[in-house]
């Protein structure tokens, strides 16, 4: 980061972790930006700020939902077949996917974990779906990630890959970076299924409990040569506190996944 900022000619300093020092740093940044009409960077070290709990939202549409993302993912995972290709979005979902695969003894080669690429899982899955028309491609997405690059839904619909199955886990929060709310949490005003349908997805489904997920996944599996398909899972926010991280490196994941794609 220091090298990048220096190369760009952007002045910077670490943000002190005490009140007076932080105030002086902010004043320095303010004076520079007013005088130079340019950017100034403050680098925040880990644990500079005290822990903070987000206030509860009034009328939170996800509050009465029964399943966590991990529980919904476990149900979805049970419907995948051996040759199915899976692209997981960045953050908690891919971490949960990795641990569920270990628990089931499935191996990890059929999953591409989009580490550090928020919003790009659907584009990656689209490219694979186009290049591998004989394989079923599942994109496991999050509400925040889809909102970040929602224009991709139109591109997916326009490309019309018949083998593309898009599953959006909507808990109304940016769960991987602190639980900040997304606009998708107000499900009376916002619906991924309606957005996808408006873009041109061939089939859309909504599920919010285990029975509905099972029924929707059975319908999705029965749809052949008529994609793309989207399933919106309405789930509650939060994740398991002892959730680990993938033990495979991104390079190992890519190598194993590419080998899996080459299988007939």
PDB file of C-alpha atoms in Angstrom:
ATOM      1  CA  UNK A   1       0.000   0.000   0.000  1.00  0.00           C
ATOM      2  CA  UNK A   2       2.813   2.428   0.901  1.00  0.00           C
ATOM      3  CA  UNK A   3       4.523   1.756  -2.440  1.00  0.00           C
ATOM      4  CA  UNK A   4       1.289   2.235  -4.399  1.00  0.00           C
ATOM      5  CA  UNK A   5       0.485   5.547  -2.720  1.00  0.00           C
ATOM      6  CA  UNK A   6       4.040   6.813  -3.167  1.00  0.00           C
ATOM      7  CA  UNK A   7       4.045   5.808  -6.833  1.00  0.00           C
ATOM      8  CA  UNK A   8       0.764   7.677  -7.330  1.00  0.00           C
ATOM      9  CA  UNK A   9       2.120  10.745  -5.582  1.00  0.00           C
ATOM     10  CA  UNK A  10      -0.547  10.640  -2.884  1.00  0.00           C
ATOM     11  CA  UNK A  11       0.632  11.872   0.536  1.00  0.00           C
ATOM     12  CA  UNK A  12      -0.287   9.646   3.460  1.00  0.00           C
ATOM     13  CA  UNK A  13       0.229   8.892   7.125  1.00  0.00           C
ATOM     14  CA  UNK A  14      -0.971   6.249   9.587  1.00  0.00           C
ATOM     15  CA  UNK A  15      -3.987   7.273  11.634  1.00  0.00           C
ATOM     16  CA  UNK A  16      -2.906   7.449  15.312  1.00  0.00           C
ATOM     17  CA  UNK A  17      -4.876   5.291  17.745  1.00  0.00           C
ATOM     18  CA  UNK A  18      -5.397   8.085  20.292  1.00  0.00           C
ATOM     19  CA  UNK A  19      -7.833  10.987  20.123  1.00  0.00           C
ATOM     20  CA  UNK A  20      -5.497  14.003  19.920  1.00  0.00           C
ATOM     21  CA  UNK A  21      -3.207  12.371  17.389  1.00  0.00           C
ATOM     22  CA  UNK A  22      -6.128  11.326  15.200  1.00  0.00           C
ATOM     23  CA  UNK A  23      -7.492  14.871  15.329  1.00  0.00           C
ATOM     24  CA  UNK A  24      -4.152  16.312  14.215  1.00  0.00           C
ATOM     25  CA  UNK A  25      -3.915  13.792  11.363  1.00  0.00           C
ATOM     26  CA  UNK A  26      -7.408  14.691  10.157  1.00  0.00           C
ATOM     27  CA  UNK A  27      -6.572  18.393  10.316  1.00  0.00           C
ATOM     28  CA  UNK A  28      -3.392  17.795   8.298  1.00  0.00           C
ATOM     29  CA  UNK A  29      -5.358  15.872   5.677  1.00  0.00           C
ATOM     30  CA  UNK A  30      -8.050  18.585   5.567  1.00  0.00           C
ATOM     31  CA  UNK A  31      -5.521  21.406   5.071  1.00  0.00           C
ATOM     32  CA  UNK A  32      -3.700  19.501   2.324  1.00  0.00           C
ATOM     33  CA  UNK A  33      -6.880  18.684   0.383  1.00  0.00           C
ATOM     34  CA  UNK A  34      -8.125  22.271   0.622  1.00  0.00           C
ATOM     35  CA  UNK A  35      -4.771  23.665  -0.532  1.00  0.00           C
ATOM     36  CA  UNK A  36      -3.664  21.098  -3.128  1.00  0.00           C
ATOM     37  CA  UNK A  37      -7.168  20.103  -4.311  1.00  0.00           C
ATOM     38  CA  UNK A  38      -5.964  16.515  -4.307  1.00  0.00           C
ATOM     39  CA  UNK A  39      -6.340  13.262  -2.327  1.00  0.00           C
ATOM     40  CA  UNK A  40      -4.710  12.435   0.987  1.00  0.00           C
ATOM     41  CA  UNK A  41      -4.641   8.943   2.507  1.00  0.00           C
ATOM     42  CA  UNK A  42      -4.962   7.920   6.137  1.00  0.00           C
ATOM     43  CA  UNK A  43      -3.852   4.338   6.768  1.00  0.00           C
ATOM     44  CA  UNK A  44      -5.816   2.609   9.523  1.00  0.00           C
ATOM     45  CA  UNK A  45      -4.060  -0.198  11.342  1.00  0.00           C
ATOM     46  CA  UNK A  46      -5.984  -3.172  12.646  1.00  0.00           C
ATOM     47  CA  UNK A  47      -7.757  -2.643  15.985  1.00  0.00           C
ATOM     48  CA  UNK A  48      -7.350   1.130  15.807  1.00  0.00           C
ATOM     49  CA  UNK A  49     -11.071   1.471  16.501  1.00  0.00           C
ATOM     50  CA  UNK A  50     -12.991  -0.027  19.401  1.00  0.00           C
ATOM     51  CA  UNK A  51     -15.567  -2.753  18.636  1.00  0.00           C
ATOM     52  CA  UNK A  52     -18.933  -1.407  17.518  1.00  0.00           C
ATOM     53  CA  UNK A  53     -22.306  -3.106  17.362  1.00  0.00           C
ATOM     54  CA  UNK A  54     -24.685  -1.949  14.644  1.00  0.00           C
ATOM     55  CA  UNK A  55     -28.049  -0.747  15.953  1.00  0.00           C
ATOM     56  CA  UNK A  56     -31.002  -2.985  15.236  1.00  0.00           C
ATOM     57  CA  UNK A  57     -33.110  -1.865  12.312  1.00  0.00           C
ATOM     58  CA  UNK A  58     -36.797  -1.186  12.753  1.00  0.00           C
ATOM     59  CA  UNK A  59     -38.929  -3.533  10.697  1.00  0.00           C
ATOM     60  CA  UNK A  60     -36.021  -5.778   9.721  1.00  0.00           C
ATOM     61  CA  UNK A  61     -37.571  -8.102   7.141  1.00  0.00           C
ATOM     62  CA  UNK A  62     -34.946 -10.809   7.832  1.00  0.00           C
ATOM     63  CA  UNK A  63     -35.608 -10.979  11.589  1.00  0.00           C
ATOM     64  CA  UNK A  64     -38.338 -13.622  11.378  1.00  0.00           C
ATOM     65  CA  UNK A  65     -36.535 -15.902   8.943  1.00  0.00           C
ATOM     66  CA  UNK A  66     -35.521 -19.352  10.139  1.00  0.00           C
ATOM     67  CA  UNK A  67     -32.320 -20.326   8.308  1.00  0.00           C
ATOM     68  CA  UNK A  68     -28.784 -19.005   8.511  1.00  0.00           C
ATOM     69  CA  UNK A  69     -26.763 -18.847   5.308  1.00  0.00           C
ATOM     70  CA  UNK A  70     -24.774 -21.918   6.335  1.00  0.00           C
ATOM     71  CA  UNK A  71     -27.953 -23.919   6.984  1.00  0.00           C
ATOM     72  CA  UNK A  72     -29.428 -22.837   3.649  1.00  0.00           C
ATOM     73  CA  UNK A  73     -26.135 -23.623   1.899  1.00  0.00           C
ATOM     74  CA  UNK A  74     -26.057 -27.101   3.418  1.00  0.00           C
ATOM     75  CA  UNK A  75     -29.528 -27.765   2.028  1.00  0.00           C
ATOM     76  CA  UNK A  76     -28.560 -26.441  -1.419  1.00  0.00           C
ATOM     77  CA  UNK A  77     -25.347 -28.460  -1.434  1.00  0.00           C
ATOM     78  CA  UNK A  78     -27.225 -31.712  -0.925  1.00  0.00           C
ATOM     79  CA  UNK A  79     -28.840 -31.286  -4.358  1.00  0.00           C
ATOM     80  CA  UNK A  80     -25.617 -30.878  -6.337  1.00  0.00           C
ATOM     81  CA  UNK A  81     -24.371 -33.715  -8.513  1.00  0.00           C
ATOM     82  CA  UNK A  82     -20.781 -34.817  -8.968  1.00  0.00           C
ATOM     83  CA  UNK A  83     -20.124 -33.037 -12.297  1.00  0.00           C
ATOM     84  CA  UNK A  84     -21.774 -29.760 -11.273  1.00  0.00           C
ATOM     85  CA  UNK A  85     -19.488 -26.723 -11.284  1.00  0.00           C
ATOM     86  CA  UNK A  86     -19.773 -24.268  -8.385  1.00  0.00           C
ATOM     87  CA  UNK A  87     -18.547 -20.668  -8.149  1.00  0.00           C
ATOM     88  CA  UNK A  88     -18.792 -19.226  -4.630  1.00  0.00           C
ATOM     89  CA  UNK A  89     -18.862 -15.515  -3.882  1.00  0.00           C
ATOM     90  CA  UNK A  90     -16.221 -13.857  -1.728  1.00  0.00           C
ATOM     91  CA  UNK A  91     -16.358 -13.858   2.057  1.00  0.00           C
ATOM     92  CA  UNK A  92     -18.289 -15.973   4.523  1.00  0.00           C
ATOM     93  CA  UNK A  93     -20.203 -18.029   1.957  1.00  0.00           C
ATOM     94  CA  UNK A  94     -17.049 -19.482   0.399  1.00  0.00           C
ATOM     95  CA  UNK A  95     -15.632 -20.175   3.860  1.00  0.00           C
ATOM     96  CA  UNK A  96     -18.818 -22.024   4.799  1.00  0.00           C
ATOM     97  CA  UNK A  97     -18.774 -23.881   1.481  1.00  0.00           C
ATOM     98  CA  UNK A  98     -15.199 -25.024   2.120  1.00  0.00           C
ATOM     99  CA  UNK A  99     -16.026 -26.361   5.595  1.00  0.00           C
ATOM    100  CA  UNK A 100     -19.241 -28.056   4.453  1.00  0.00           C
ATOM    101  CA  UNK A 101     -17.305 -29.854   1.711  1.00  0.00           C
ATOM    102  CA  UNK A 102     -14.848 -31.076   4.346  1.00  0.00           C
ATOM    103  CA  UNK A 103     -17.687 -32.226   6.568  1.00  0.00           C
ATOM    104  CA  UNK A 104     -19.255 -34.161   3.688  1.00  0.00           C
ATOM    105  CA  UNK A 105     -15.924 -35.542   2.449  1.00  0.00           C
ATOM    106  CA  UNK A 106     -16.601 -34.129  -1.024  1.00  0.00           C
ATOM    107  CA  UNK A 107     -13.237 -32.584  -1.829  1.00  0.00           C
ATOM    108  CA  UNK A 108     -12.852 -29.013  -3.070  1.00  0.00           C
ATOM    109  CA  UNK A 109     -11.956 -29.330  -6.742  1.00  0.00           C
ATOM    110  CA  UNK A 110     -15.457 -28.599  -8.066  1.00  0.00           C
ATOM    111  CA  UNK A 111     -15.673 -25.219  -6.274  1.00  0.00           C
ATOM    112  CA  UNK A 112     -14.062 -21.961  -7.358  1.00  0.00           C
ATOM    113  CA  UNK A 113     -13.853 -19.622  -4.356  1.00  0.00           C
ATOM    114  CA  UNK A 114     -13.880 -15.985  -5.471  1.00  0.00           C
ATOM    115  CA  UNK A 115     -11.479 -14.736  -2.807  1.00  0.00           C
ATOM    116  CA  UNK A 116     -11.112 -10.948  -2.731  1.00  0.00           C
ATOM    117  CA  UNK A 117     -13.315 -10.422  -5.800  1.00  0.00           C
ATOM    118  CA  UNK A 118     -16.609  -9.174  -4.401  1.00  0.00           C
ATOM    119  CA  UNK A 119     -19.317  -8.970  -7.044  1.00  0.00           C
ATOM    120  CA  UNK A 120     -17.402 -10.927  -9.680  1.00  0.00           C
ATOM    121  CA  UNK A 121     -18.567 -14.490  -8.988  1.00  0.00           C
ATOM    122  CA  UNK A 122     -21.467 -14.201 -11.456  1.00  0.00           C
ATOM    123  CA  UNK A 123     -19.191 -12.957 -14.255  1.00  0.00           C
ATOM    124  CA  UNK A 124     -16.766 -15.818 -13.634  1.00  0.00           C
ATOM    125  CA  UNK A 125     -19.632 -18.324 -13.594  1.00  0.00           C
ATOM    126  CA  UNK A 126     -21.042 -16.823 -16.817  1.00  0.00           C
ATOM    127  CA  UNK A 127     -17.739 -17.319 -18.640  1.00  0.00           C
ATOM    128  CA  UNK A 128     -17.538 -20.934 -17.472  1.00  0.00           C
ATOM    129  CA  UNK A 129     -21.165 -21.580 -18.449  1.00  0.00           C
ATOM    130  CA  UNK A 130     -20.526 -20.313 -21.974  1.00  0.00           C
ATOM    131  CA  UNK A 131     -17.356 -22.384 -22.375  1.00  0.00           C
ATOM    132  CA  UNK A 132     -18.779 -25.549 -20.761  1.00  0.00           C
ATOM    133  CA  UNK A 133     -22.337 -25.834 -22.129  1.00  0.00           C
ATOM    134  CA  UNK A 134     -22.599 -29.522 -21.223  1.00  0.00           C
ATOM    135  CA  UNK A 135     -21.984 -28.864 -17.509  1.00  0.00           C
ATOM    136  CA  UNK A 136     -24.381 -27.361 -14.968  1.00  0.00           C
ATOM    137  CA  UNK A 137     -22.910 -24.186 -13.474  1.00  0.00           C
ATOM    138  CA  UNK A 138     -24.059 -22.944 -10.068  1.00  0.00           C
ATOM    139  CA  UNK A 139     -23.200 -19.414  -8.979  1.00  0.00           C
ATOM    140  CA  UNK A 140     -23.574 -19.035  -5.196  1.00  0.00           C
ATOM    141  CA  UNK A 141     -23.911 -15.300  -4.659  1.00  0.00           C
ATOM    142  CA  UNK A 142     -24.655 -12.828  -1.870  1.00  0.00           C
ATOM    143  CA  UNK A 143     -27.016  -9.876  -1.842  1.00  0.00           C
ATOM    144  CA  UNK A 144     -24.248  -7.307  -1.317  1.00  0.00           C
ATOM    145  CA  UNK A 145     -22.119  -8.847  -4.066  1.00  0.00           C
ATOM    146  CA  UNK A 146     -24.969  -8.858  -6.588  1.00  0.00           C
ATOM    147  CA  UNK A 147     -25.854  -5.251  -5.772  1.00  0.00           C
ATOM    148  CA  UNK A 148     -22.236  -4.224  -6.352  1.00  0.00           C
ATOM    149  CA  UNK A 149     -22.345  -5.375 -10.006  1.00  0.00           C
ATOM    150  CA  UNK A 150     -26.049  -5.762 -10.692  1.00  0.00           C
ATOM    151  CA  UNK A 151     -25.610  -4.908 -14.372  1.00  0.00           C
ATOM    152  CA  UNK A 152     -24.126  -8.383 -14.823  1.00  0.00           C
ATOM    153  CA  UNK A 153     -27.651  -9.817 -14.467  1.00  0.00           C
ATOM    154  CA  UNK A 154     -28.557  -8.189 -17.776  1.00  0.00           C
ATOM    155  CA  UNK A 155     -25.433  -9.607 -19.418  1.00  0.00           C
ATOM    156  CA  UNK A 156     -26.216 -13.082 -18.106  1.00  0.00           C
ATOM    157  CA  UNK A 157     -29.765 -12.878 -19.439  1.00  0.00           C
ATOM    158  CA  UNK A 158     -28.550 -11.569 -22.799  1.00  0.00           C
ATOM    159  CA  UNK A 159     -26.012 -14.392 -23.147  1.00  0.00           C
ATOM    160  CA  UNK A 160     -28.806 -16.807 -22.115  1.00  0.00           C
ATOM    161  CA  UNK A 161     -26.626 -19.745 -20.990  1.00  0.00           C
ATOM    162  CA  UNK A 162     -29.058 -22.616 -20.609  1.00  0.00           C
ATOM    163  CA  UNK A 163     -26.856 -24.257 -17.947  1.00  0.00           C
ATOM    164  CA  UNK A 164     -26.562 -21.235 -15.617  1.00  0.00           C
ATOM    165  CA  UNK A 165     -28.142 -21.571 -12.148  1.00  0.00           C
ATOM    166  CA  UNK A 166     -27.846 -18.416 -10.037  1.00  0.00           C
ATOM    167  CA  UNK A 167     -28.511 -18.766  -6.298  1.00  0.00           C
ATOM    168  CA  UNK A 168     -28.548 -15.527  -4.300  1.00  0.00           C
ATOM    169  CA  UNK A 169     -28.295 -15.804  -0.507  1.00  0.00           C
ATOM    170  CA  UNK A 170     -30.068 -12.665   0.677  1.00  0.00           C
ATOM    171  CA  UNK A 171     -29.630 -11.834   4.368  1.00  0.00           C
ATOM    172  CA  UNK A 172     -29.869  -8.089   3.884  1.00  0.00           C
ATOM    173  CA  UNK A 173     -26.344  -7.404   5.132  1.00  0.00           C
ATOM    174  CA  UNK A 174     -22.707  -7.177   4.126  1.00  0.00           C
ATOM    175  CA  UNK A 175     -22.047 -10.065   6.508  1.00  0.00           C
ATOM    176  CA  UNK A 176     -18.371 -10.557   5.632  1.00  0.00           C
ATOM    177  CA  UNK A 177     -17.294  -7.008   6.545  1.00  0.00           C
ATOM    178  CA  UNK A 178     -19.296  -6.179   9.657  1.00  0.00           C
ATOM    179  CA  UNK A 179     -22.977  -6.718   8.973  1.00  0.00           C
ATOM    180  CA  UNK A 180     -23.790  -3.319   7.491  1.00  0.00           C
ATOM    181  CA  UNK A 181     -27.296  -3.351   5.963  1.00  0.00           C
ATOM    182  CA  UNK A 182     -27.947  -3.566   2.220  1.00  0.00           C
ATOM    183  CA  UNK A 183     -31.028  -2.252   0.443  1.00  0.00           C
ATOM    184  CA  UNK A 184     -31.994  -5.852  -0.336  1.00  0.00           C
ATOM    185  CA  UNK A 185     -32.996  -6.371   3.295  1.00  0.00           C
ATOM    186  CA  UNK A 186     -36.268  -4.503   2.739  1.00  0.00           C
ATOM    187  CA  UNK A 187     -37.957  -7.284   0.816  1.00  0.00           C
ATOM    188  CA  UNK A 188     -41.237  -5.385   0.551  1.00  0.00           C
ATOM    189  CA  UNK A 189     -39.525  -2.867  -1.713  1.00  0.00           C
ATOM    190  CA  UNK A 190     -36.743  -4.915  -3.300  1.00  0.00           C
ATOM    191  CA  UNK A 191     -36.692  -8.343  -4.938  1.00  0.00           C
ATOM    192  CA  UNK A 192     -33.773  -9.980  -6.723  1.00  0.00           C
ATOM    193  CA  UNK A 193     -36.185 -12.366  -8.415  1.00  0.00           C
ATOM    194  CA  UNK A 194     -38.142  -9.474  -9.939  1.00  0.00           C
ATOM    195  CA  UNK A 195     -34.931  -7.736 -11.040  1.00  0.00           C
ATOM    196  CA  UNK A 196     -33.669 -10.945 -12.671  1.00  0.00           C
ATOM    197  CA  UNK A 197     -37.009 -11.551 -14.347  1.00  0.00           C
ATOM    198  CA  UNK A 198     -36.981  -7.991 -15.671  1.00  0.00           C
ATOM    199  CA  UNK A 199     -33.481  -8.559 -17.082  1.00  0.00           C
ATOM    200  CA  UNK A 200     -34.644 -11.671 -18.905  1.00  0.00           C
ATOM    201  CA  UNK A 201     -33.884 -14.675 -16.702  1.00  0.00           C
ATOM    202  CA  UNK A 202     -36.043 -17.560 -17.895  1.00  0.00           C
ATOM    203  CA  UNK A 203     -37.120 -18.827 -14.462  1.00  0.00           C
ATOM    204  CA  UNK A 204     -37.037 -17.274 -10.973  1.00  0.00           C
ATOM    205  CA  UNK A 205     -37.809 -18.781  -7.575  1.00  0.00           C
ATOM    206  CA  UNK A 206     -37.899 -17.606  -3.947  1.00  0.00           C
ATOM    207  CA  UNK A 207     -37.376 -19.774  -0.860  1.00  0.00           C
ATOM    208  CA  UNK A 208     -37.080 -18.991   2.834  1.00  0.00           C
ATOM    209  CA  UNK A 209     -37.126 -22.351   4.642  1.00  0.00           C
ATOM    210  CA  UNK A 210     -35.768 -25.855   4.154  1.00  0.00           C
ATOM    211  CA  UNK A 211     -38.899 -27.297   2.535  1.00  0.00           C
ATOM    212  CA  UNK A 212     -39.087 -24.408   0.063  1.00  0.00           C
ATOM    213  CA  UNK A 213     -35.391 -24.739  -0.773  1.00  0.00           C
ATOM    214  CA  UNK A 214     -35.774 -28.470  -1.401  1.00  0.00           C
ATOM    215  CA  UNK A 215     -38.783 -27.894  -3.644  1.00  0.00           C
ATOM    216  CA  UNK A 216     -37.042 -25.086  -5.552  1.00  0.00           C
ATOM    217  CA  UNK A 217     -33.817 -27.064  -6.038  1.00  0.00           C
ATOM    218  CA  UNK A 218     -35.773 -30.038  -7.398  1.00  0.00           C
ATOM    219  CA  UNK A 219     -37.461 -27.726  -9.903  1.00  0.00           C
ATOM    220  CA  UNK A 220     -34.155 -26.142 -10.876  1.00  0.00           C
ATOM    221  CA  UNK A 221     -32.533 -29.536 -11.420  1.00  0.00           C
ATOM    222  CA  UNK A 222     -35.425 -30.499 -13.708  1.00  0.00           C
ATOM    223  CA  UNK A 223     -34.930 -27.397 -15.898  1.00  0.00           C
ATOM    224  CA  UNK A 224     -32.729 -28.321 -18.843  1.00  0.00           C
ATOM    225  CA  UNK A 225     -31.746 -26.063 -21.740  1.00  0.00           C
ATOM    226  CA  UNK A 226     -33.900 -23.201 -20.523  1.00  0.00           C
ATOM    227  CA  UNK A 227     -31.650 -20.937 -18.459  1.00  0.00           C
ATOM    228  CA  UNK A 228     -30.552 -18.762 -16.905  1.00  0.00           C
ATOM    229  CA  UNK A 229     -32.385 -19.524 -13.670  1.00  0.00           C
ATOM    230  CA  UNK A 230     -32.306 -17.558 -10.412  1.00  0.00           C
ATOM    231  CA  UNK A 231     -33.213 -18.701  -6.908  1.00  0.00           C
ATOM    232  CA  UNK A 232     -33.380 -16.049  -4.185  1.00  0.00           C
ATOM    233  CA  UNK A 233     -32.909 -17.466  -0.693  1.00  0.00           C
ATOM    234  CA  UNK A 234     -34.225 -15.186   2.022  1.00  0.00           C
ATOM    235  CA  UNK A 235     -32.226 -15.965   5.142  1.00  0.00           C
ATOM    236  CA  UNK A 236     -31.314 -14.389   8.463  1.00  0.00           C
ATOM    237  CA  UNK A 237     -28.063 -12.533   9.005  1.00  0.00           C
ATOM    238  CA  UNK A 238     -25.058 -13.671  11.003  1.00  0.00           C
ATOM    239  CA  UNK A 239     -22.510 -16.466  10.854  1.00  0.00           C
ATOM    240  CA  UNK A 240     -20.823 -19.014  13.075  1.00  0.00           C
ATOM    241  CA  UNK A 241     -18.132 -17.389  15.216  1.00  0.00           C
ATOM    242  CA  UNK A 242     -15.688 -20.290  14.918  1.00  0.00           C
ATOM    243  CA  UNK A 243     -15.873 -20.361  11.122  1.00  0.00           C
ATOM    244  CA  UNK A 244     -12.458 -21.126   9.665  1.00  0.00           C
ATOM    245  CA  UNK A 245     -10.765 -20.127   6.432  1.00  0.00           C
ATOM    246  CA  UNK A 246      -9.904 -22.342   3.438  1.00  0.00           C
ATOM    247  CA  UNK A 247      -6.735 -24.315   4.066  1.00  0.00           C
ATOM    248  CA  UNK A 248      -5.950 -24.406   0.332  1.00  0.00           C
ATOM    249  CA  UNK A 249      -4.190 -21.456  -1.272  1.00  0.00           C
ATOM    250  CA  UNK A 250      -5.894 -19.581  -4.099  1.00  0.00           C
ATOM    251  CA  UNK A 251      -3.304 -21.032  -6.475  1.00  0.00           C
ATOM    252  CA  UNK A 252      -4.095 -24.583  -5.353  1.00  0.00           C
ATOM    253  CA  UNK A 253      -7.825 -23.919  -5.672  1.00  0.00           C
ATOM    254  CA  UNK A 254      -7.395 -22.605  -9.218  1.00  0.00           C
ATOM    255  CA  UNK A 255      -5.240 -25.558 -10.285  1.00  0.00           C
ATOM    256  CA  UNK A 256      -7.615 -28.194  -8.883  1.00  0.00           C
ATOM    257  CA  UNK A 257     -10.672 -26.399 -10.259  1.00  0.00           C
ATOM    258  CA  UNK A 258      -9.246 -26.089 -13.779  1.00  0.00           C
ATOM    259  CA  UNK A 259      -8.438 -29.790 -13.755  1.00  0.00           C
ATOM    260  CA  UNK A 260     -12.024 -30.543 -12.714  1.00  0.00           C
ATOM    261  CA  UNK A 261     -13.337 -28.403 -15.591  1.00  0.00           C
ATOM    262  CA  UNK A 262     -11.293 -30.402 -18.088  1.00  0.00           C
ATOM    263  CA  UNK A 263     -12.935 -33.660 -17.100  1.00  0.00           C
ATOM    264  CA  UNK A 264     -15.486 -34.903 -19.632  1.00  0.00           C
TER     265      UNK A 264
END
